[in-house]
Amino acid sequence: MPKPVWKQLLTAEQYDVLWRGATERPFTGALHANKQVGTYLTAGCRLPVFHSRDKYDSGTGWPSFSDVLNRDNVVLKPDWAWGLRRTEVLSKCGEHLGHVFEDGPPPTGLRYCLNSAALVFVPEDPLEPAPAAP
């Protein structure tokens, strides 16, 4: 889908994060403290990428996961922005989700540090409401 269409469909923050690679401020995202059981989809393409069973509090202020739900929906890309070597996490349709670091908990040792604005949460219990945006 062309970016002008995404700009109409998404909030300004979602568009900036997903398509411009922006990072939301820590501790401000609606999903940072979410403890509900369910699946995290990308905010644009709606691809299932993470599950609550792999979510943990990393203390960074962003939703953090130790593993991905569906590797086919996630692309890892070297990122040298800011003069640092990092690994960017993208969806297979090109959405910027965040970064992955090698300082996570066992058994993977990985910390997928993501933007709440890049994700949509779908609770497993259909009667439980999803977290509201701040």
CSV table of N, CA and C in Angstrom, one decimal:
chain,number,residue,atom,x,y,z
A,1,MET,N,0.8,-1.2,0.0
A,1,MET,CA,0.0,0.0,0.0
A,1,MET,C,0.9,1.2,0.0
A,2,PRO,N,0.6,2.2,-0.8
A,2,PRO,CA,1.4,3.5,-0.8
A,2,PRO,C,1.4,4.2,0.5
A,3,LYS,N,2.5,4.9,0.8
A,3,LYS,CA,2.6,5.6,2.1
A,3,LYS,C,1.5,6.7,2.3
A,4,PRO,N,1.1,7.4,1.3
A,4,PRO,CA,0.0,8.4,1.5
A,4,PRO,C,-1.3,7.7,2.0
A,5,VAL,N,-1.6,6.5,1.6
A,5,VAL,CA,-2.7,5.8,2.1
A,5,VAL,C,-2.6,5.4,3.6
A,6,TRP,N,-1.4,4.9,3.9
A,6,TRP,CA,-1.1,4.6,5.3
A,6,TRP,C,-1.3,5.9,6.2
A,7,LYS,N,-0.8,7.0,5.7
A,7,LYS,CA,-0.9,8.3,6.4
A,7,LYS,C,-2.4,8.6,6.7
A,8,GLN,N,-3.3,8.2,5.9
A,8,GLN,CA,-4.7,8.4,6.1
A,8,GLN,C,-5.3,7.4,7.1
A,9,LEU,N,-4.8,6.2,7.1
A,9,LEU,CA,-5.4,5.1,7.9
A,9,LEU,C,-4.9,5.1,9.3
A,10,LEU,N,-3.6,5.5,9.6
A,10,LEU,CA,-3.0,5.5,10.9
A,10,LEU,C,-3.0,6.8,11.6
A,11,THR,N,-2.8,6.7,12.9
A,11,THR,CA,-2.7,8.0,13.7
A,11,THR,C,-1.3,8.6,13.3
A,12,ALA,N,-1.1,9.8,13.6
A,12,ALA,CA,0.2,10.5,13.2
A,12,ALA,C,1.3,9.8,13.9
A,13,GLU,N,1.2,9.4,15.2
A,13,GLU,CA,2.2,8.7,15.9
A,13,GLU,C,2.5,7.3,15.3
A,14,GLN,N,1.5,6.6,14.9
A,14,GLN,CA,1.7,5.3,14.3
A,14,GLN,C,2.4,5.4,13.0
A,15,TYR,N,2.0,6.4,12.2
A,15,TYR,CA,2.7,6.6,10.9
A,15,TYR,C,4.1,6.9,11.1
A,16,ASP,N,4.4,7.8,12.0
A,16,ASP,CA,5.8,8.2,12.3
A,16,ASP,C,6.7,7.0,12.7
A,17,VAL,N,6.1,6.2,13.6
A,17,VAL,CA,6.9,5.0,14.1
A,17,VAL,C,7.0,4.0,13.0
A,18,LEU,N,5.9,3.6,12.4
A,18,LEU,CA,5.9,2.5,11.4
A,18,LEU,C,6.7,2.8,10.1
A,19,TRP,N,6.5,4.0,9.6
A,19,TRP,CA,7.0,4.4,8.3
A,19,TRP,C,8.1,5.4,8.2
A,20,ARG,N,8.4,6.1,9.4
A,20,ARG,CA,9.5,7.0,9.4
A,20,ARG,C,10.6,6.5,10.4
A,21,GLY,N,10.3,5.4,11.1
A,21,GLY,CA,11.3,4.9,12.0
A,21,GLY,C,11.4,5.6,13.3
A,22,ALA,N,10.4,6.4,13.7
A,22,ALA,CA,10.5,7.2,14.9
A,22,ALA,C,10.4,6.3,16.1
A,23,THR,N,10.8,6.8,17.3
A,23,THR,CA,10.7,6.1,18.6
A,23,THR,C,9.8,6.9,19.5
A,24,GLU,N,8.8,6.2,20.1
A,24,GLU,CA,8.0,6.9,21.1
A,24,GLU,C,8.8,7.1,22.4
A,25,ARG,N,8.4,8.0,23.2
A,25,ARG,CA,9.1,8.3,24.5
A,25,ARG,C,8.9,7.1,25.4
A,26,PRO,N,9.8,6.7,26.2
A,26,PRO,CA,9.7,5.6,27.1
A,26,PRO,C,8.6,5.9,28.2
A,27,PHE,N,7.9,4.8,28.6
A,27,PHE,CA,6.9,4.8,29.6
A,27,PHE,C,5.6,5.6,29.2
A,28,THR,N,5.4,5.8,27.9
A,28,THR,CA,4.3,6.6,27.4
A,28,THR,C,3.3,5.7,26.6
A,29,GLY,N,3.8,4.6,26.1
A,29,GLY,CA,2.9,3.7,25.2
A,29,GLY,C,1.9,3.0,26.0
A,30,ALA,N,0.7,2.8,25.3
A,30,ALA,CA,-0.4,2.1,25.9
A,30,ALA,C,-0.1,0.6,26.3
A,31,LEU,N,0.8,0.0,25.6
A,31,LEU,CA,1.1,-1.4,25.8
A,31,LEU,C,2.3,-1.7,26.6
A,32,HIS,N,3.0,-0.7,27.1
A,32,HIS,CA,4.1,-0.9,27.9
A,32,HIS,C,3.8,-1.8,29.1
A,33,ALA,N,2.8,-1.5,29.9
A,33,ALA,CA,2.5,-2.2,31.1
A,33,ALA,C,1.4,-3.2,31.0
A,34,ASN,N,0.9,-3.5,29.7
A,34,ASN,CA,-0.1,-4.4,29.5
A,34,ASN,C,0.3,-5.8,30.0
A,35,LYS,N,-0.6,-6.4,30.8
A,35,LYS,CA,-0.3,-7.8,31.3
A,35,LYS,C,-1.4,-8.8,30.8
A,36,GLN,N,-2.3,-8.4,30.0
A,36,GLN,CA,-3.3,-9.2,29.5
A,36,GLN,C,-2.7,-10.3,28.6
A,37,VAL,N,-3.4,-11.5,28.5
A,37,VAL,CA,-3.0,-12.6,27.7
A,37,VAL,C,-3.6,-12.3,26.3
A,38,GLY,N,-2.7,-12.4,25.3
A,38,GLY,CA,-3.2,-12.3,23.9
A,38,GLY,C,-2.0,-12.1,22.9
A,39,THR,N,-2.4,-11.7,21.7
A,39,THR,CA,-1.4,-11.6,20.6
A,39,THR,C,-1.2,-10.1,20.2
A,40,TYR,N,0.0,-9.8,19.9
A,40,TYR,CA,0.3,-8.4,19.4
A,40,TYR,C,0.5,-8.5,17.9
A,41,LEU,N,-0.3,-7.7,17.2
A,41,LEU,CA,-0.2,-7.5,15.7
A,41,LEU,C,0.5,-6.2,15.4
A,42,THR,N,1.0,-6.1,14.2
A,42,THR,CA,1.5,-4.9,13.7
A,42,THR,C,0.4,-3.9,13.5
A,43,ALA,N,0.6,-2.6,13.8
A,43,ALA,CA,-0.5,-1.7,13.7
A,43,ALA,C,-1.0,-1.4,12.3
A,44,GLY,N,-0.2,-1.6,11.3
A,44,GLY,CA,-0.6,-1.3,9.9
A,44,GLY,C,-1.1,-2.6,9.2
A,45,CYS,N,-0.2,-3.5,8.9
A,45,CYS,CA,-0.5,-4.7,8.2
A,45,CYS,C,-1.3,-5.7,8.9
A,46,ARG,N,-1.3,-5.6,10.3
A,46,ARG,CA,-2.1,-6.5,11.2
A,46,ARG,C,-1.5,-7.9,11.1
A,47,LEU,N,-0.2,-8.0,11.1
A,47,LEU,CA,0.5,-9.3,11.1
A,47,LEU,C,0.8,-9.7,12.5
A,48,PRO,N,0.5,-11.0,12.9
A,48,PRO,CA,0.8,-11.5,14.3
A,48,PRO,C,2.3,-11.6,14.4
A,49,VAL,N,2.8,-10.9,15.4
A,49,VAL,CA,4.3,-10.9,15.6
A,49,VAL,C,4.8,-11.3,17.0
A,50,PHE,N,4.0,-11.0,18.0
A,50,PHE,CA,4.5,-11.4,19.4
A,50,PHE,C,3.3,-11.8,20.2
A,51,HIS,N,3.6,-12.6,21.3
A,51,HIS,CA,2.5,-13.1,22.2
A,51,HIS,C,2.9,-12.7,23.6
A,52,SER,N,1.8,-12.5,24.4
A,52,SER,CA,2.0,-12.1,25.8
A,52,SER,C,2.9,-13.0,26.6
A,53,ARG,N,2.9,-14.3,26.3
A,53,ARG,CA,3.7,-15.3,27.1
A,53,ARG,C,5.2,-14.9,27.0
A,54,ASP,N,5.6,-14.2,26.0
A,54,ASP,CA,7.1,-13.8,25.8
A,54,ASP,C,7.3,-12.4,26.2
A,55,LYS,N,6.3,-11.7,26.7
A,55,LYS,CA,6.4,-10.3,27.2
A,55,LYS,C,7.0,-10.2,28.6
A,56,TYR,N,7.8,-9.3,28.9
A,56,TYR,CA,8.4,-9.1,30.2
A,56,TYR,C,8.7,-7.6,30.4
A,57,ASP,N,8.9,-7.3,31.7
A,57,ASP,CA,9.2,-5.9,32.0
A,57,ASP,C,10.7,-5.7,32.0
A,58,SER,N,11.3,-5.1,31.0
A,58,SER,CA,12.7,-4.9,30.9
A,58,SER,C,13.2,-3.7,31.7
A,59,GLY,N,12.3,-2.9,32.1
A,59,GLY,CA,12.6,-1.7,32.8
A,59,GLY,C,13.0,-0.5,31.9
A,60,THR,N,12.9,-0.7,30.6
A,60,THR,CA,13.3,0.3,29.6
A,60,THR,C,12.2,1.3,29.3
A,61,GLY,N,10.9,0.9,29.6
A,61,GLY,CA,9.8,1.8,29.3
A,61,GLY,C,9.1,1.5,28.0
A,62,TRP,N,9.6,0.5,27.3
A,62,TRP,CA,8.9,0.0,26.0
A,62,TRP,C,8.5,-1.4,26.2
A,63,PRO,N,7.4,-1.8,25.5
A,63,PRO,CA,7.1,-3.3,25.5
A,63,PRO,C,8.3,-4.1,25.1
A,64,SER,N,8.6,-5.1,25.9
A,64,SER,CA,9.7,-6.0,25.6
A,64,SER,C,9.3,-7.4,25.5
A,65,PHE,N,9.9,-8.2,24.6
A,65,PHE,CA,9.6,-9.6,24.4
A,65,PHE,C,10.9,-10.3,24.2
A,66,SER,N,10.9,-11.6,24.7
A,66,SER,CA,12.1,-12.4,24.6
A,66,SER,C,12.1,-13.3,23.3
A,67,ASP,N,10.9,-13.3,22.6
A,67,ASP,CA,10.9,-14.1,21.4
A,67,ASP,C,9.8,-13.6,20.5
A,68,VAL,N,9.8,-14.0,19.3
A,68,VAL,CA,8.7,-13.7,18.3
A,68,VAL,C,7.7,-14.8,18.3
A,69,LEU,N,6.5,-14.5,17.9
A,69,LEU,CA,5.4,-15.4,17.7
A,69,LEU,C,5.5,-16.1,16.3
A,70,ASN,N,5.8,-15.3,15.3
A,70,ASN,CA,5.8,-15.9,13.9
A,70,ASN,C,7.0,-15.3,13.2
A,71,ARG,N,8.1,-16.0,13.1
A,71,ARG,CA,9.3,-15.6,12.5
A,71,ARG,C,9.1,-15.2,11.0
A,72,ASP,N,8.1,-15.7,10.3
A,72,ASP,CA,7.9,-15.4,8.9
A,72,ASP,C,7.4,-13.9,8.8
A,73,ASN,N,6.9,-13.4,9.9
A,73,ASN,CA,6.3,-12.0,9.8
A,73,ASN,C,7.3,-10.9,10.3
A,74,VAL,N,8.5,-11.4,10.7
A,74,VAL,CA,9.5,-10.4,11.3
A,74,VAL,C,10.8,-10.5,10.4
A,75,VAL,N,11.3,-9.3,10.2
A,75,VAL,CA,12.6,-9.1,9.4
A,75,VAL,C,13.6,-8.4,10.3
A,76,LEU,N,14.8,-8.9,10.4
A,76,LEU,CA,15.8,-8.2,11.2
A,76,LEU,C,16.8,-7.6,10.2
A,77,LYS,N,17.2,-6.3,10.5
A,77,LYS,CA,18.0,-5.6,9.5
A,77,LYS,C,19.1,-4.8,10.3
A,78,PRO,N,20.4,-4.8,9.9
A,78,PRO,CA,21.4,-4.0,10.6
A,78,PRO,C,21.0,-2.5,10.5
A,79,ASP,N,21.2,-1.8,11.6
A,79,ASP,CA,20.9,-0.4,11.8
A,79,ASP,C,22.1,0.3,12.3
A,80,TRP,N,22.7,1.2,11.6
A,80,TRP,CA,23.9,2.0,12.0
A,80,TRP,C,23.5,3.4,12.3
A,81,ALA,N,22.3,3.7,12.5
A,81,ALA,CA,21.9,5.1,12.9
A,81,ALA,C,22.5,5.5,14.2
A,82,TRP,N,22.8,6.8,14.4
A,82,TRP,CA,23.4,7.3,15.6
A,82,TRP,C,24.8,6.8,15.8
A,83,GLY,N,25.4,6.2,14.8
A,83,GLY,CA,26.8,5.7,15.0
A,83,GLY,C,26.8,4.4,15.8
A,84,LEU,N,25.7,3.8,16.1
A,84,LEU,CA,25.7,2.6,16.9
A,84,LEU,C,25.3,1.4,16.1
A,85,ARG,N,25.8,0.2,16.4
A,85,ARG,CA,25.4,-1.0,15.7
A,85,ARG,C,24.2,-1.6,16.5
A,86,ARG,N,23.1,-1.6,15.8
A,86,ARG,CA,21.9,-2.1,16.4
A,86,ARG,C,21.2,-3.0,15.3
A,87,THR,N,20.2,-3.7,15.7
A,87,THR,CA,19.4,-4.5,14.8
A,87,THR,C,18.0,-4.1,14.8
A,88,GLU,N,17.5,-3.6,13.7
A,88,GLU,CA,16.2,-3.1,13.6
A,88,GLU,C,15.2,-4.2,13.4
A,89,VAL,N,14.0,-4.1,14.0
A,89,VAL,CA,13.0,-5.1,13.9
A,89,VAL,C,11.9,-4.5,13.0
A,90,LEU,N,11.6,-5.2,11.8
A,90,LEU,CA,10.6,-4.7,10.9
A,90,LEU,C,9.6,-5.9,10.7
A,91,SER,N,8.4,-5.5,10.2
A,91,SER,CA,7.5,-6.5,9.8
A,91,SER,C,7.8,-6.9,8.4
A,92,LYS,N,7.3,-8.0,7.9
A,92,LYS,CA,7.6,-8.4,6.5
A,92,LYS,C,7.0,-7.5,5.5
A,93,CYS,N,6.1,-6.6,5.9
A,93,CYS,CA,5.6,-5.6,5.0
A,93,CYS,C,6.3,-4.3,5.1
A,94,GLY,N,7.4,-4.2,5.9
A,94,GLY,CA,8.3,-3.1,6.0
A,94,GLY,C,8.0,-2.1,7.1
A,95,GLU,N,7.1,-2.4,8.0
A,95,GLU,CA,6.8,-1.5,9.2
A,95,GLU,C,8.0,-1.6,10.2
A,96,HIS,N,8.4,-0.4,10.7
A,96,HIS,CA,9.4,-0.4,11.7
A,96,HIS,C,8.7,-0.6,13.0
A,97,LEU,N,9.2,-1.6,13.8
A,97,LEU,CA,8.6,-2.0,15.1
A,97,LEU,C,9.5,-1.6,16.2
A,98,GLY,N,10.8,-1.7,16.1
A,98,GLY,CA,11.7,-1.3,17.2
A,98,GLY,C,13.1,-1.9,16.9
A,99,HIS,N,13.7,-2.4,18.0
A,99,HIS,CA,15.0,-3.0,17.8
A,99,HIS,C,15.2,-4.3,18.7
A,100,VAL,N,16.1,-5.1,18.4
A,100,VAL,CA,16.4,-6.3,19.2
A,100,VAL,C,17.8,-6.2,19.8
A,101,PHE,N,17.9,-6.6,21.0
A,101,PHE,CA,19.2,-6.5,21.7
A,101,PHE,C,19.5,-7.9,22.3
A,102,GLU,N,20.8,-8.1,22.6
A,102,GLU,CA,21.2,-9.4,23.1
A,102,GLU,C,21.4,-9.4,24.6
A,103,ASP,N,20.5,-8.7,25.3
A,103,ASP,CA,20.6,-8.6,26.8
A,103,ASP,C,19.3,-9.0,27.5
A,104,GLY,N,18.5,-9.9,26.8
A,104,GLY,CA,17.3,-10.4,27.3
A,104,GLY,C,17.4,-11.6,28.2
A,105,PRO,N,16.3,-12.1,28.7
A,105,PRO,CA,16.3,-13.2,29.6
A,105,PRO,C,16.5,-14.6,28.9
A,106,PRO,N,16.8,-15.6,29.7
A,106,PRO,CA,16.9,-17.0,29.1
A,106,PRO,C,15.5,-17.4,28.6
A,107,PRO,N,15.3,-18.3,27.7
A,107,PRO,CA,16.3,-19.0,27.1
A,107,PRO,C,16.9,-18.4,25.8
A,108,THR,N,16.3,-17.3,25.3
A,108,THR,CA,16.8,-16.7,24.1
A,108,THR,C,17.9,-15.7,24.3
A,109,GLY,N,17.9,-15.1,25.4
A,109,GLY,CA,18.9,-14.0,25.6
A,109,GLY,C,18.6,-12.7,24.8
A,110,LEU,N,17.4,-12.7,24.2
A,110,LEU,CA,17.1,-11.5,23.4
A,110,LEU,C,16.0,-10.6,24.0
A,111,ARG,N,16.1,-9.3,23.7
A,111,ARG,CA,15.1,-8.4,24.1
A,111,ARG,C,14.6,-7.6,22.9
A,112,TYR,N,13.5,-8.0,22.5
A,112,TYR,CA,12.8,-7.2,21.4
A,112,TYR,C,12.1,-6.0,22.0
A,113,CYS,N,12.7,-4.8,21.8
A,113,CYS,CA,12.3,-3.6,22.4
A,113,CYS,C,11.4,-2.8,21.4
A,114,LEU,N,10.1,-2.8,21.6
A,114,LEU,CA,9.2,-2.3,20.5
A,114,LEU,C,8.5,-1.0,21.0
A,115,ASN,N,7.9,-0.4,20.0
A,115,ASN,CA,7.1,0.8,20.2
A,115,ASN,C,5.6,0.3,20.3
A,116,SER,N,4.9,0.8,21.4
A,116,SER,CA,3.5,0.5,21.5
A,116,SER,C,2.7,1.0,20.3
A,117,ALA,N,3.1,2.1,19.7
A,117,ALA,CA,2.4,2.7,18.5
A,117,ALA,C,2.5,1.8,17.3
A,118,ALA,N,3.5,0.9,17.3
A,118,ALA,CA,3.7,0.0,16.2
A,118,ALA,C,2.8,-1.3,16.3
A,119,LEU,N,2.2,-1.4,17.4
A,119,LEU,CA,1.4,-2.7,17.7
A,119,LEU,C,0.0,-2.5,18.0
A,120,VAL,N,-0.8,-3.5,17.8
A,120,VAL,CA,-2.2,-3.6,18.2
A,120,VAL,C,-2.3,-4.9,19.0
A,121,PHE,N,-3.0,-4.8,20.2
A,121,PHE,CA,-3.1,-6.0,21.1
A,121,PHE,C,-4.5,-6.6,20.9
A,122,VAL,N,-4.5,-7.9,20.7
A,122,VAL,CA,-5.8,-8.6,20.6
A,122,VAL,C,-5.9,-9.6,21.8
A,123,PRO,N,-6.8,-9.3,22.8
A,123,PRO,CA,-6.8,-10.2,23.9
A,123,PRO,C,-7.4,-11.6,23.5
A,124,GLU,N,-6.9,-12.6,24.2
A,124,GLU,CA,-7.4,-14.0,24.0
A,124,GLU,C,-8.8,-14.1,24.4
A,125,ASP,N,-9.2,-13.4,25.5
A,125,ASP,CA,-10.5,-13.4,26.0
A,125,ASP,C,-11.3,-12.3,25.3
A,126,PRO,N,-12.2,-12.6,24.4
A,126,PRO,CA,-12.9,-11.6,23.6
A,126,PRO,C,-13.7,-10.6,24.5
A,127,LEU,N,-14.0,-11.0,25.7
A,127,LEU,CA,-14.8,-10.1,26.6
A,127,LEU,C,-13.9,-9.1,27.4
A,128,GLU,N,-12.6,-9.3,27.3
A,128,GLU,CA,-11.7,-8.4,28.0
A,128,GLU,C,-11.3,-7.3,27.0
A,129,PRO,N,-11.5,-6.0,27.4
A,129,PRO,CA,-11.1,-4.9,26.5
A,129,PRO,C,-9.6,-4.8,26.3
A,130,ALA,N,-9.2,-4.4,25.1
A,130,ALA,CA,-7.8,-4.1,24.9
A,130,ALA,C,-7.4,-2.8,25.6
A,131,PRO,N,-6.1,-2.6,26.0
A,131,PRO,CA,-5.7,-1.4,26.6
A,131,PRO,C,-6.0,-0.2,25.8
A,132,ALA,N,-6.4,0.9,26.4
A,132,ALA,CA,-6.6,2.2,25.7
A,132,ALA,C,-5.4,3.0,25.5
A,133,ALA,N,-5.3,3.7,24.4
A,133,ALA,CA,-4.1,4.6,24.2
A,133,ALA,C,-4.2,5.7,25.3
A,134,PRO,N,-3.0,6.1,25.7
A,134,PRO,CA,-2.9,7.2,26.7
A,134,PRO,C,-3.4,8.5,26.2
